[in-house]
Amino acid sequence: MSDQLKQLEKAVKALQDELKEQKEATLYALSLIVLLAKELGLPKSRLAELSREAMKHLPRDMENLEFRKMMKDIAASE
């Protein structure tokens, strides 16, 4: 039973690591989309709307403080 428990713990850890990587990739992709929109000259109001929409698609348990900070920085630079 101990070997099975160790294997299960290892599998859970691997899944947690994969989920973290997927969350980071999602955040990165959303950030790139918003930055591209900014570079394309989207109005500030549309950028804010786009960032709010992007935030809706982040997993609820995801720490998205970095994304929020980036959105505030983008809005402030306009």
Short mmCIF file of C-alpha atoms in Angstrom, two decimals:
data_model
loop_
_atom_site.label_atom_id
_atom_site.label_comp_id
_atom_site.label_asym_id
_atom_site.label_seq_id
_atom_site.Cartn_x
_atom_site.Cartn_y
_atom_site.Cartn_z
CA MET A 1 0.00 0.00 0.00
CA SER A 2 2.86 2.37 0.73
CA ASP A 3 4.20 2.10 -2.83
CA GLN A 4 0.74 2.82 -4.23
CA LEU A 5 0.41 5.85 -2.00
CA LYS A 6 3.80 7.15 -3.10
CA GLN A 7 2.84 6.64 -6.75
CA LEU A 8 -0.44 8.47 -6.17
CA GLU A 9 1.34 11.37 -4.45
CA LYS A 10 3.81 11.56 -7.34
CA ALA A 11 0.95 11.61 -9.87
CA VAL A 12 -0.88 14.34 -7.94
CA LYS A 13 2.29 16.44 -7.79
CA ALA A 14 2.82 16.02 -11.54
CA LEU A 15 -0.76 17.12 -12.23
CA GLN A 16 -0.37 20.13 -9.94
CA ASP A 17 2.82 21.14 -11.75
CA GLU A 18 1.12 20.76 -15.13
CA LEU A 19 -1.85 22.86 -13.99
CA LYS A 20 0.48 25.60 -12.77
CA GLU A 21 2.25 25.62 -16.14
CA GLN A 22 -1.08 25.82 -17.97
CA LYS A 23 -2.20 28.72 -15.79
CA GLU A 24 1.04 30.58 -16.43
CA ALA A 25 0.71 29.96 -20.18
CA THR A 26 -2.87 31.26 -20.11
CA LEU A 27 -1.82 34.40 -18.28
CA TYR A 28 1.03 34.94 -20.72
CA ALA A 29 -1.24 34.48 -23.75
CA LEU A 30 -3.83 36.91 -22.39
CA SER A 31 -1.10 39.43 -21.66
CA LEU A 32 0.22 39.16 -25.21
CA ILE A 33 -3.25 39.65 -26.67
CA VAL A 34 -3.82 42.81 -24.67
CA LEU A 35 -0.35 44.16 -25.48
CA LEU A 36 -0.93 43.48 -29.17
CA ALA A 37 -4.27 45.30 -28.99
CA LYS A 38 -2.49 48.26 -27.42
CA GLU A 39 0.15 48.27 -30.15
CA LEU A 40 -2.59 48.19 -32.77
CA GLY A 41 -3.93 51.41 -31.30
CA LEU A 42 -7.12 50.24 -29.64
CA PRO A 43 -8.75 53.06 -27.67
CA LYS A 44 -8.22 53.03 -23.91
CA SER A 45 -11.88 52.20 -23.28
CA ARG A 46 -11.70 49.20 -25.60
CA LEU A 47 -8.45 48.03 -23.98
CA ALA A 48 -10.14 48.17 -20.57
CA GLU A 49 -13.08 46.20 -21.94
CA LEU A 50 -10.74 43.65 -23.48
CA SER A 51 -8.80 43.22 -20.24
CA ARG A 52 -12.03 42.77 -18.25
CA GLU A 53 -13.17 40.14 -20.73
CA ALA A 54 -9.80 38.39 -20.50
CA MET A 55 -10.04 38.36 -16.69
CA LYS A 56 -13.36 36.50 -16.95
CA HIS A 57 -11.59 33.61 -18.64
CA LEU A 58 -8.91 33.15 -16.01
CA PRO A 59 -9.50 30.30 -13.60
CA ARG A 60 -11.03 31.62 -10.38
CA ASP A 61 -8.27 30.17 -8.26
CA MET A 62 -5.55 31.69 -10.40
CA GLU A 63 -3.47 34.39 -8.84
CA ASN A 64 -3.89 37.08 -11.44
CA LEU A 65 -2.38 40.03 -9.61
CA GLU A 66 0.38 40.28 -12.22
CA PHE A 67 -2.20 40.49 -14.99
CA ARG A 68 -4.22 43.11 -13.11
CA LYS A 69 -1.07 45.17 -12.55
CA MET A 70 -0.18 44.93 -16.22
CA MET A 71 -3.67 46.06 -17.22
CA LYS A 72 -3.42 49.05 -14.88
CA ASP A 73 0.01 49.91 -16.31
CA ILE A 74 -1.33 49.74 -19.86
CA ALA A 75 -4.29 51.94 -19.00
CA ALA A 76 -2.01 54.46 -17.25
CA SER A 77 0.33 54.67 -20.21
CA GLU A 78 -2.40 55.75 -22.61
#
